Structure formats: C-alpha cells, structure tokens
Amino acid sequence: MPKLDELGKYAEIPRLGEKEWAHFKMPEIFDLIQRGKRLKNADHVPGMVPYVSSTANNNGVDDYVEATSSTRVFEDCISLANSGSVGTAFYEPFRFVASDHVTALKTPHLSKYVYLFMTALIEKQGSNFNFNREINDARIRNMQIMLPITDSGEPDYGYMEQYVRQKFEAMLSEYRAYIEARIAELGEPIELPTLAEKKWNPFPIVGLFTLIVPGKGKGLNHLNKTDNGGVNYIGATNRNNGVLCRVKEDEYSRSMILDGNCIGFIKNGDGSAGFAIYKAERFISTSDVLYGYANWVNKYTGLFFVTAQDMIEHKYSHGYKRNKEHLAGDKVMLPITDSGEPDYEYMEQYAKNMMLRKYHQYLAFLRSR
C-alpha cells in the first residue's frame, strides 16, 4: 500500500464524479480491525479518557473513564458501531477506550483527512445493517467500500486528502467571512460596569410584556415535516432553542405561525418547565409554551433576559408545571437604571460585549488554522 507522501499533491482536483472508483474489502484498507472490550456500567472507573460506544451522538463518546488493564485503548482511527446505532462511524483523533459494541479501523499512514473521507463512505454501508442484523467480525471483514483510485488501481489517498482539505478550507473561509461580518455589525465593545457593580431589582415578568400568547400548534401529527424550507416547530424544551423540527408552510399551517422577536416561557416538558427561550424567527409552537412580546425585546436584550429568567426555573418540575397564572406571580431580577427601571441599554450592550469577545476568540482560532 503506497504511503501518502509518495503520492503527489493536487493543485486542482477532479470532482468526485470524474474519478475512477473501485471496491475494496476492509482488510485491504485497514491494517488493524479490532473490537473493543466489554465494560459493564458497574465496572466504569470515572476518569478523563473518552469511552466510545454505539451511540450516534457526540462522536460516539458515552462516558469518561480510566484506561485500565481490562480496557482496550485506541487513537487516531475510525470507530464503527457494531450494534445499537449500527453502522455509525466516526473519526476519533483522540485516545479513547472502546466498548465491545465498537470496532476500531486503523492504518498508521492515513491522515485525519483521509479518515474523514472514508468515514462518510463507511456510513453509507449502514443501510445494510439494523438492530436485527448487526455487524459482527466476519461481516466487517467482508464489507466493501468504494474508493477513488489511482491510474494503477490503488486507493487514491492523495486525492482523498486534498478533497477534504479543500472542503475544510471552504468552510473555514465561510466561517471567517461570517464572523467578520458579525463583528462589524456589533461594532466596538463599550466598557460597562460588571454585573456585580450594577444595582438589580425584581420585576413581575408579566408586567414587562405588552402581549403574552400561547403557541397555536395542535401537535405534529397535523403538520407535514420538511428538510427544506418551511418554518421551525417549537416544542416544550430549551434544548436546540426549542426547535424540534421544520414543518411545511401551507394554507393549514399558516394560521398557526407566530411572529419572532419574542421570549418563550416553557410551561412543561422533559425537564424544561420554567426555562425560557428567545425566538428571533417566525415559528409554529406547541401550546405548552407561552410567548411574550414587548418593544424592548431584541436578540441582545432577549438573550440577557432569558439567562436572568432561567435563575427561577428550579421552582418548576413535572409535579408543578408552569401556567399563565404561575407566570403572573413570577419575578425576574434585572439590572436597573438610576430611576429604578430595567436597564435595557445595559442589557443589550452587555450581550453585545459578550458576543464580540467570543467572536474575536473564534476569529483568532480560525486565523491560526
């Protein structure tokens, strides 16, 4: 198998459809094909080493444990889920402990870019497996993946690396342009008193809003989900800013759409009762969320307010759900002006300063890449 540094660099590379491709079995590509070791939950020793199992989330990381003599450790390879989220593959750049539901695929000379290229292709084989047809050791060794090839019929690792590098650079350029535009929009940071230096007072939440209305949705069963276009459907959760999915905007759903630039107060849900969210965009929502509108709300004051409001979420639980009457009794601590009114200008600039600081950190990181 040729080494990457023996394969030249591409100034301009062909598109995927212009390359010749061929099938290769896993043992033809990977020098190491090894399953992790079984580690019962009761045997997990808390530590700093990622524990990769058969989950489709978080790059497969399910826990953090100590690497002991009873574990199997890998690094800089692909992890392939044999069961559970069967067929899910991730490139793992870090040292990790693998469960027996995961197989490590490794060849020493491959770069992270080549691994990432291959990961996408290996995942395409996932449709051949399911909960009732898991990927055992024999099936892995018989699995075939399609790879671009050189004129001599070998896997074209140089092409794979350059293809992914170009994708990375294109994305980084987009991120840089976006961040630079956001920094220009936010302007220069303004020195402010710290939160501890400001005076704060409690305010009844309902008194801060000119209108509070519930979501108009009647459940997702009455709506058509979509991956393209449409509007966000908001559920009773603060995860993903409340967004459960996107639904089509049609004659039936249009009457349920609420305007954005508002604060959502979650009445109940999976551990989210009492939390708030800021919604900038138009949306359709479950009636389990109440929405407050006021002329002081914008994306900066809104985010500041949500953070302050969430300090009272602990009073709600599945046994004590939030409703409009409860909301009428809730108060939020806010910074105040010299006249004792909520200091919305301070809230807005504080949020802008925080964003500017983070954007400059991101930009410094991207420029170092």
CSV table of C-alpha atoms in Angstrom, one decimal:
chain,number,residue,atom,x,y,z
A,1,MET,CA,0.0,0.0,0.0
A,2,PRO,CA,1.6,3.3,-1.0
A,3,LYS,CA,2.3,6.0,1.6
A,4,LEU,CA,0.6,9.3,1.4
A,5,ASP,CA,3.8,11.3,0.9
A,6,GLU,CA,4.6,9.2,-2.1
A,7,LEU,CA,1.5,10.4,-3.9
A,8,GLY,CA,1.9,13.9,-5.1
A,9,LYS,CA,-0.2,17.0,-4.4
A,10,TYR,CA,-3.2,18.2,-6.4
A,11,ALA,CA,-3.3,21.8,-7.5
A,12,GLU,CA,-6.7,21.3,-9.0
A,13,ILE,CA,-8.5,18.1,-8.3
A,14,PRO,CA,-11.3,16.3,-10.3
A,15,ARG,CA,-14.8,16.2,-9.0
A,16,LEU,CA,-16.0,13.0,-7.4
A,17,GLY,CA,-17.9,12.0,-10.5
A,18,GLU,CA,-14.9,12.5,-12.7
A,19,LYS,CA,-12.7,10.0,-10.7
A,20,GLU,CA,-12.5,6.3,-11.2
A,21,TRP,CA,-13.7,4.2,-8.2
A,22,ALA,CA,-13.3,0.6,-7.1
A,23,HIS,CA,-14.5,-1.7,-4.4
A,24,PHE,CA,-12.1,-2.7,-1.6
A,25,LYS,CA,-12.7,-5.0,1.3
A,26,MET,CA,-11.9,-3.7,4.8
A,27,PRO,CA,-8.7,-5.8,5.3
A,28,GLU,CA,-7.3,-4.3,2.1
A,29,ILE,CA,-7.6,-0.8,3.5
A,30,PHE,CA,-7.1,-1.2,7.3
A,31,ASP,CA,-4.1,-2.9,9.0
A,32,LEU,CA,-6.0,-3.0,12.3
A,33,ILE,CA,-9.6,-4.2,12.6
A,34,GLN,CA,-10.2,-4.8,16.3
A,35,ARG,CA,-13.3,-4.7,18.5
A,36,GLY,CA,-13.2,-3.1,21.9
A,37,LYS,CA,-13.7,-4.9,25.2
A,38,ARG,CA,-16.8,-5.4,27.2
A,39,LEU,CA,-17.0,-3.0,30.1
A,40,LYS,CA,-20.2,-3.1,32.2
A,41,ASN,CA,-21.5,0.2,33.6
A,42,ALA,CA,-20.8,-1.0,37.1
A,43,ASP,CA,-17.1,-1.5,36.1
A,44,HIS,CA,-16.7,2.0,34.8
A,45,VAL,CA,-13.9,3.8,36.8
A,46,PRO,CA,-14.5,7.6,36.4
A,47,GLY,CA,-11.6,9.3,34.6
A,48,MET,CA,-10.6,11.6,31.8
A,49,VAL,CA,-10.4,9.1,28.8
A,50,PRO,CA,-13.4,9.2,26.4
A,51,TYR,CA,-15.4,5.9,26.4
A,52,VAL,CA,-16.7,5.3,22.9
A,53,SER,CA,-19.8,3.1,22.5
A,54,SER,CA,-22.6,2.5,20.0
A,55,THR,CA,-24.2,5.9,20.2
A,56,ALA,CA,-24.8,8.1,17.1
A,57,ASN,CA,-24.2,11.3,19.2
A,58,ASN,CA,-21.2,13.2,20.5
A,59,ASN,CA,-18.7,11.4,18.2
A,60,GLY,CA,-19.7,8.1,19.9
A,61,VAL,CA,-18.5,9.3,23.3
A,62,ASP,CA,-20.8,7.8,26.0
A,63,ASP,CA,-18.7,8.4,29.2
A,64,TYR,CA,-15.3,9.3,30.6
A,65,VAL,CA,-13.4,6.5,32.3
A,66,GLU,CA,-9.9,5.4,33.4
A,67,ALA,CA,-8.0,3.3,30.9
A,68,THR,CA,-7.2,0.1,32.9
A,69,SER,CA,-5.8,-3.4,32.0
A,70,SER,CA,-9.3,-4.6,31.4
A,71,THR,CA,-10.0,-2.0,28.7
A,72,ARG,CA,-8.9,-1.7,25.1
A,73,VAL,CA,-7.5,1.7,24.0
A,74,PHE,CA,-7.2,3.2,20.5
A,75,GLU,CA,-6.3,6.5,19.0
A,76,ASP,CA,-6.3,8.2,15.6
A,77,CYS,CA,-8.7,5.8,13.9
A,78,ILE,CA,-12.3,5.2,12.8
A,79,SER,CA,-14.8,3.8,15.3
A,80,LEU,CA,-17.6,1.7,13.7
A,81,ALA,CA,-20.7,0.8,15.8
A,82,ASN,CA,-21.4,-2.9,15.5
A,83,SER,CA,-24.8,-2.7,17.3
A,84,GLY,CA,-27.1,0.0,18.8
A,85,SER,CA,-26.6,2.8,16.2
A,86,VAL,CA,-25.3,0.1,14.0
A,87,GLY,CA,-23.2,1.3,11.0
A,88,THR,CA,-22.4,4.7,12.6
A,89,ALA,CA,-18.8,5.7,12.0
A,90,PHE,CA,-16.7,8.5,13.5
A,91,TYR,CA,-13.1,9.6,13.1
A,92,GLU,CA,-11.6,9.6,16.6
A,93,PRO,CA,-8.4,11.8,16.7
A,94,PHE,CA,-8.0,11.3,20.5
A,95,ARG,CA,-7.1,8.4,22.8
A,96,PHE,CA,-10.2,6.5,23.8
A,97,VAL,CA,-11.5,3.4,25.4
A,98,ALA,CA,-13.7,1.3,23.1
A,99,SER,CA,-16.6,-0.8,24.2
A,100,ASP,CA,-17.3,-4.2,22.7
A,101,HIS,CA,-20.0,-2.6,20.6
A,102,VAL,CA,-17.4,-0.7,18.6
A,103,THR,CA,-14.7,-1.8,16.2
A,104,ALA,CA,-11.6,0.3,15.6
A,105,LEU,CA,-10.3,0.6,12.0
A,106,LYS,CA,-6.7,1.9,11.6
A,107,THR,CA,-3.9,2.2,9.2
A,108,PRO,CA,-0.8,4.1,10.5
A,109,HIS,CA,0.0,6.2,7.5
A,110,LEU,CA,-3.5,7.6,6.9
A,111,SER,CA,-4.2,11.3,7.8
A,112,LYS,CA,-7.3,12.7,9.5
A,113,TYR,CA,-8.5,14.0,6.2
A,114,VAL,CA,-8.4,10.5,4.6
A,115,TYR,CA,-10.1,9.0,7.6
A,116,LEU,CA,-12.9,11.6,7.4
A,117,PHE,CA,-13.3,10.9,3.7
A,118,MET,CA,-13.6,7.1,4.4
A,119,THR,CA,-15.9,7.6,7.4
A,120,ALA,CA,-18.6,9.1,5.1
A,121,LEU,CA,-18.2,6.1,2.7
A,122,ILE,CA,-18.3,3.5,5.5
A,123,GLU,CA,-21.5,5.1,6.9
A,124,LYS,CA,-23.2,4.5,3.5
A,125,GLN,CA,-22.9,0.8,4.3
A,126,GLY,CA,-25.0,1.3,7.4
A,127,SER,CA,-28.2,0.8,5.5
A,128,ASN,CA,-27.3,-2.8,5.0
A,129,PHE,CA,-27.5,-3.4,8.8
A,130,ASN,CA,-30.0,-2.9,11.5
A,131,PHE,CA,-30.9,-3.9,15.1
A,132,ASN,CA,-31.6,-7.5,13.9
A,133,ARG,CA,-28.6,-7.7,11.6
A,134,GLU,CA,-25.6,-6.3,13.5
A,135,ILE,CA,-22.1,-6.0,12.2
A,136,ASN,CA,-20.1,-9.0,13.5
A,137,ASP,CA,-16.4,-9.5,13.0
A,138,ALA,CA,-16.9,-11.7,9.9
A,139,ARG,CA,-19.3,-9.1,8.3
A,140,ILE,CA,-16.8,-6.3,8.9
A,141,ARG,CA,-14.1,-8.2,7.1
A,142,ASN,CA,-16.4,-8.9,4.2
A,143,MET,CA,-17.6,-5.3,4.0
A,144,GLN,CA,-16.7,-3.4,0.9
A,145,ILE,CA,-16.3,0.3,0.4
A,146,MET,CA,-16.0,2.2,-2.9
A,147,LEU,CA,-12.9,4.4,-3.0
A,148,PRO,CA,-11.4,6.7,-5.7
A,149,ILE,CA,-8.4,5.1,-7.3
A,150,THR,CA,-5.1,6.0,-9.0
A,151,ASP,CA,-4.2,5.0,-12.6
A,152,SER,CA,-2.6,1.9,-11.1
A,153,GLY,CA,-5.9,0.9,-9.3
A,154,GLU,CA,-4.7,1.7,-5.8
A,155,PRO,CA,-6.8,3.8,-3.4
A,156,ASP,CA,-6.0,7.4,-4.2
A,157,TYR,CA,-5.2,8.7,-0.7
A,158,GLY,CA,-3.7,11.9,-2.1
A,159,TYR,CA,-7.0,12.7,-3.8
A,160,MET,CA,-9.0,11.9,-0.7
A,161,GLU,CA,-6.8,14.1,1.5
A,162,GLN,CA,-6.8,17.0,-0.9
A,163,TYR,CA,-10.6,16.8,-1.4
A,164,VAL,CA,-11.3,17.0,2.3
A,165,ARG,CA,-8.7,19.7,2.8
A,166,GLN,CA,-10.4,21.8,0.2
A,167,LYS,CA,-13.8,21.3,1.9
A,168,PHE,CA,-12.3,22.3,5.2
A,169,GLU,CA,-10.7,25.5,3.7
A,170,ALA,CA,-14.0,26.4,2.0
A,171,MET,CA,-15.9,26.0,5.3
A,172,LEU,CA,-13.2,28.0,7.2
A,173,SER,CA,-13.5,30.8,4.7
A,174,GLU,CA,-17.2,30.9,5.2
A,175,TYR,CA,-16.8,30.9,8.9
A,176,ARG,CA,-14.3,33.7,8.8
A,177,ALA,CA,-16.5,35.8,6.5
A,178,TYR,CA,-19.5,35.3,8.8
A,179,ILE,CA,-17.6,36.2,11.9
A,180,GLU,CA,-16.0,39.3,10.4
A,181,ALA,CA,-19.5,40.4,9.3
A,182,ARG,CA,-20.9,39.8,12.7
A,183,ILE,CA,-18.1,41.8,14.4
A,184,ALA,CA,-18.7,44.7,12.0
A,185,GLU,CA,-22.4,44.6,12.8
A,186,LEU,CA,-21.8,44.6,16.6
A,187,GLY,CA,-19.4,47.5,16.5
A,188,GLU,CA,-16.8,48.2,19.1
A,189,PRO,CA,-17.1,46.9,22.7
A,190,ILE,CA,-18.2,49.5,25.2
A,191,GLU,CA,-16.8,49.4,28.8
A,192,LEU,CA,-19.6,48.7,31.3
A,193,PRO,CA,-19.9,48.2,35.0
A,194,THR,CA,-19.6,44.5,35.9
A,195,LEU,CA,-22.8,42.6,36.8
A,196,ALA,CA,-21.8,42.8,40.5
A,197,GLU,CA,-21.3,46.6,40.2
A,198,LYS,CA,-24.8,47.1,38.8
A,199,LYS,CA,-27.9,47.6,41.0
A,200,TRP,CA,-30.6,45.0,40.5
A,201,ASN,CA,-34.3,44.8,41.3
A,202,PRO,CA,-37.0,42.1,41.0
A,203,PHE,CA,-39.7,42.8,38.4
A,204,PRO,CA,-43.0,40.9,37.8
A,205,ILE,CA,-42.5,39.1,34.5
A,206,VAL,CA,-45.9,39.8,33.0
A,207,GLY,CA,-45.6,43.5,33.7
A,208,LEU,CA,-42.6,43.7,31.3
A,209,PHE,CA,-44.6,42.5,28.3
A,210,THR,CA,-47.4,44.1,26.3
A,211,LEU,CA,-48.7,40.8,25.0
A,212,ILE,CA,-48.4,37.1,26.2
A,213,VAL,CA,-49.9,34.4,24.0
A,214,PRO,CA,-49.7,30.6,23.8
A,215,GLY,CA,-48.4,28.7,20.8
A,216,LYS,CA,-51.1,27.8,18.3
A,217,GLY,CA,-49.9,24.3,17.3
A,218,LYS,CA,-52.2,21.3,17.7
A,219,GLY,CA,-49.4,18.7,17.6
A,220,LEU,CA,-47.0,17.5,14.9
A,221,ASN,CA,-49.5,14.8,13.7
A,222,HIS,CA,-51.4,17.6,11.9
A,223,LEU,CA,-48.3,19.1,10.2
A,224,ASN,CA,-46.0,18.0,7.4
A,225,LYS,CA,-42.3,17.8,8.3
A,226,THR,CA,-39.8,19.0,5.8
A,227,ASP,CA,-36.0,19.2,5.5
A,228,ASN,CA,-36.1,22.1,3.0
A,229,GLY,CA,-37.6,25.5,3.8
A,230,GLY,CA,-40.7,25.7,5.9
A,231,VAL,CA,-40.8,27.1,9.5
A,232,ASN,CA,-39.4,25.8,12.8
A,233,TYR,CA,-41.7,23.9,15.0
A,234,ILE,CA,-41.1,24.7,18.7
A,235,GLY,CA,-41.7,22.1,21.5
A,236,ALA,CA,-41.7,22.4,25.3
A,237,THR,CA,-37.9,22.1,25.6
A,238,ASN,CA,-35.0,24.5,25.9
A,239,ARG,CA,-32.7,22.2,24.0
A,240,ASN,CA,-31.8,23.4,20.5
A,241,ASN,CA,-33.6,26.6,21.4
A,242,GLY,CA,-36.9,24.8,21.4
A,243,VAL,CA,-36.7,23.6,17.8
A,244,LEU,CA,-38.0,20.0,17.3
A,245,CYS,CA,-38.1,20.1,13.5
A,246,ARG,CA,-39.1,22.1,10.5
A,247,VAL,CA,-42.6,21.9,9.0
A,248,LYS,CA,-44.1,23.0,5.7
A,249,GLU,CA,-45.7,26.3,5.5
A,250,ASP,CA,-49.1,25.8,3.8
A,251,GLU,CA,-52.6,27.0,3.9
A,252,TYR,CA,-53.4,24.9,7.0
A,253,SER,CA,-50.2,25.7,9.0
A,254,ARG,CA,-50.0,29.4,8.1
A,255,SER,CA,-52.7,30.3,10.6
A,256,MET,CA,-50.5,28.8,13.4
A,257,ILE,CA,-47.4,30.9,12.7
A,258,LEU,CA,-46.3,33.4,15.3
A,259,ASP,CA,-44.0,36.3,14.8
A,260,GLY,CA,-40.5,36.1,16.1
A,261,ASN,CA,-38.5,38.5,18.3
A,262,CYS,CA,-40.2,37.3,21.5
A,263,ILE,CA,-39.5,35.4,24.7
A,264,GLY,CA,-40.9,31.9,25.1
A,265,PHE,CA,-41.8,30.6,28.6
A,266,ILE,CA,-41.9,26.8,28.8
A,267,LYS,CA,-44.9,25.6,30.8
A,268,ASN,CA,-43.9,21.9,31.0
A,269,GLY,CA,-41.9,19.3,29.2
A,270,ASP,CA,-39.0,16.9,29.6
A,271,GLY,CA,-37.2,18.7,32.4
A,272,SER,CA,-37.6,22.1,30.7
A,273,ALA,CA,-40.5,23.6,32.7
A,274,GLY,CA,-39.7,27.1,33.9
A,275,PHE,CA,-37.0,27.7,31.3
A,276,ALA,CA,-37.2,30.5,28.7
A,277,ILE,CA,-36.0,30.8,25.1
A,278,TYR,CA,-35.6,33.8,22.8
A,279,LYS,CA,-37.0,33.3,19.3
A,280,ALA,CA,-35.9,35.6,16.5
A,281,GLU,CA,-37.6,33.9,13.6
A,282,ARG,CA,-41.3,33.2,12.7
A,283,PHE,CA,-42.4,29.8,14.0
A,284,ILE,CA,-45.1,27.4,14.9
A,285,SER,CA,-45.3,26.2,18.5
A,286,THR,CA,-47.0,23.8,20.8
A,287,SER,CA,-49.4,25.4,23.2
A,288,ASP,CA,-47.1,24.3,26.1
A,289,VAL,CA,-45.1,27.4,25.5
A,290,LEU,CA,-46.2,31.0,26.2
A,291,TYR,CA,-44.7,33.9,24.2
A,292,GLY,CA,-44.1,37.4,25.5
A,293,TYR,CA,-43.8,40.4,23.2
A,294,ALA,CA,-42.6,43.9,24.1
A,295,ASN,CA,-40.9,46.8,22.3
A,296,TRP,CA,-37.7,46.5,24.4
A,297,VAL,CA,-37.1,42.9,23.1
A,298,ASN,CA,-34.4,42.3,20.6
A,299,LYS,CA,-31.9,39.5,20.2
A,300,TYR,CA,-29.5,41.0,22.7
A,301,THR,CA,-31.9,42.0,25.4
A,302,GLY,CA,-33.7,38.8,24.8
A,303,LEU,CA,-30.7,36.6,25.4
A,304,PHE,CA,-29.8,38.6,28.5
A,305,PHE,CA,-33.4,38.3,29.8
A,306,VAL,CA,-33.5,34.5,29.2
A,307,THR,CA,-30.4,34.0,31.2
A,308,ALA,CA,-31.7,36.0,34.1
A,309,GLN,CA,-35.2,34.4,33.9
A,310,ASP,CA,-33.7,30.9,34.0
A,311,MET,CA,-32.5,31.5,37.5
A,312,ILE,CA,-36.0,30.8,38.7
A,313,GLU,CA,-36.6,27.6,36.8
A,314,HIS,CA,-35.8,25.4,39.8
A,315,LYS,CA,-39.3,26.1,41.3
A,316,TYR,CA,-40.9,24.2,38.5
A,317,SER,CA,-40.9,20.4,37.8
A,318,HIS,CA,-43.1,17.7,36.4
A,319,GLY,CA,-45.2,17.9,39.6
A,320,TYR,CA,-45.5,21.7,39.4
A,321,LYS,CA,-46.0,22.9,35.9
A,322,ARG,CA,-45.9,26.5,34.8
A,323,ASN,CA,-49.1,28.1,33.5
A,324,LYS,CA,-50.2,31.7,32.8
A,325,GLU,CA,-51.3,32.1,36.4
A,326,HIS,CA,-48.0,30.9,37.8
A,327,LEU,CA,-46.2,33.2,35.3
A,328,ALA,CA,-48.2,36.1,36.7
A,329,GLY,CA,-46.6,35.5,40.1
A,330,ASP,CA,-43.0,35.1,38.8
A,331,LYS,CA,-40.4,37.8,39.1
A,332,VAL,CA,-37.1,38.2,37.4
A,333,MET,CA,-34.0,40.1,38.7
A,334,LEU,CA,-32.8,42.7,36.2
A,335,PRO,CA,-30.2,45.5,36.3
A,336,ILE,CA,-31.7,48.9,36.8
A,337,THR,CA,-31.2,52.5,35.8
A,338,ASP,CA,-30.8,55.4,38.2
A,339,SER,CA,-34.6,55.8,38.1
A,340,GLY,CA,-35.2,52.1,39.0
A,341,GLU,CA,-36.4,51.0,35.6
A,342,PRO,CA,-35.0,47.9,33.9
A,343,ASP,CA,-31.7,49.0,32.2
A,344,TYR,CA,-32.3,47.6,28.7
A,345,GLU,CA,-29.5,49.6,27.2
A,346,TYR,CA,-27.1,48.0,29.7
A,347,MET,CA,-28.5,44.5,29.0
A,348,GLU,CA,-28.1,45.0,25.2
A,349,GLN,CA,-24.6,46.3,25.3
A,350,TYR,CA,-23.5,43.6,27.8
A,351,ALA,CA,-24.8,40.9,25.5
A,352,LYS,CA,-23.0,42.6,22.6
A,353,ASN,CA,-19.8,42.7,24.5
A,354,MET,CA,-20.0,39.0,25.3
A,355,MET,CA,-20.6,38.2,21.7
A,356,LEU,CA,-17.8,40.4,20.5
A,357,ARG,CA,-15.4,38.7,22.9
A,358,LYS,CA,-16.4,35.2,21.7
A,359,TYR,CA,-16.3,36.2,18.0
A,360,HIS,CA,-12.8,37.6,18.4
A,361,GLN,CA,-11.7,34.3,20.1
A,362,TYR,CA,-13.3,32.3,17.2
A,363,LEU,CA,-11.6,34.5,14.6
A,364,ALA,CA,-8.2,34.2,16.3
A,365,PHE,CA,-8.6,30.4,16.3
A,366,LEU,CA,-9.6,30.3,12.6
A,367,ARG,CA,-6.7,32.5,11.6
A,368,SER,CA,-4.4,30.1,13.4
A,369,ARG,CA,-5.6,27.2,11.3
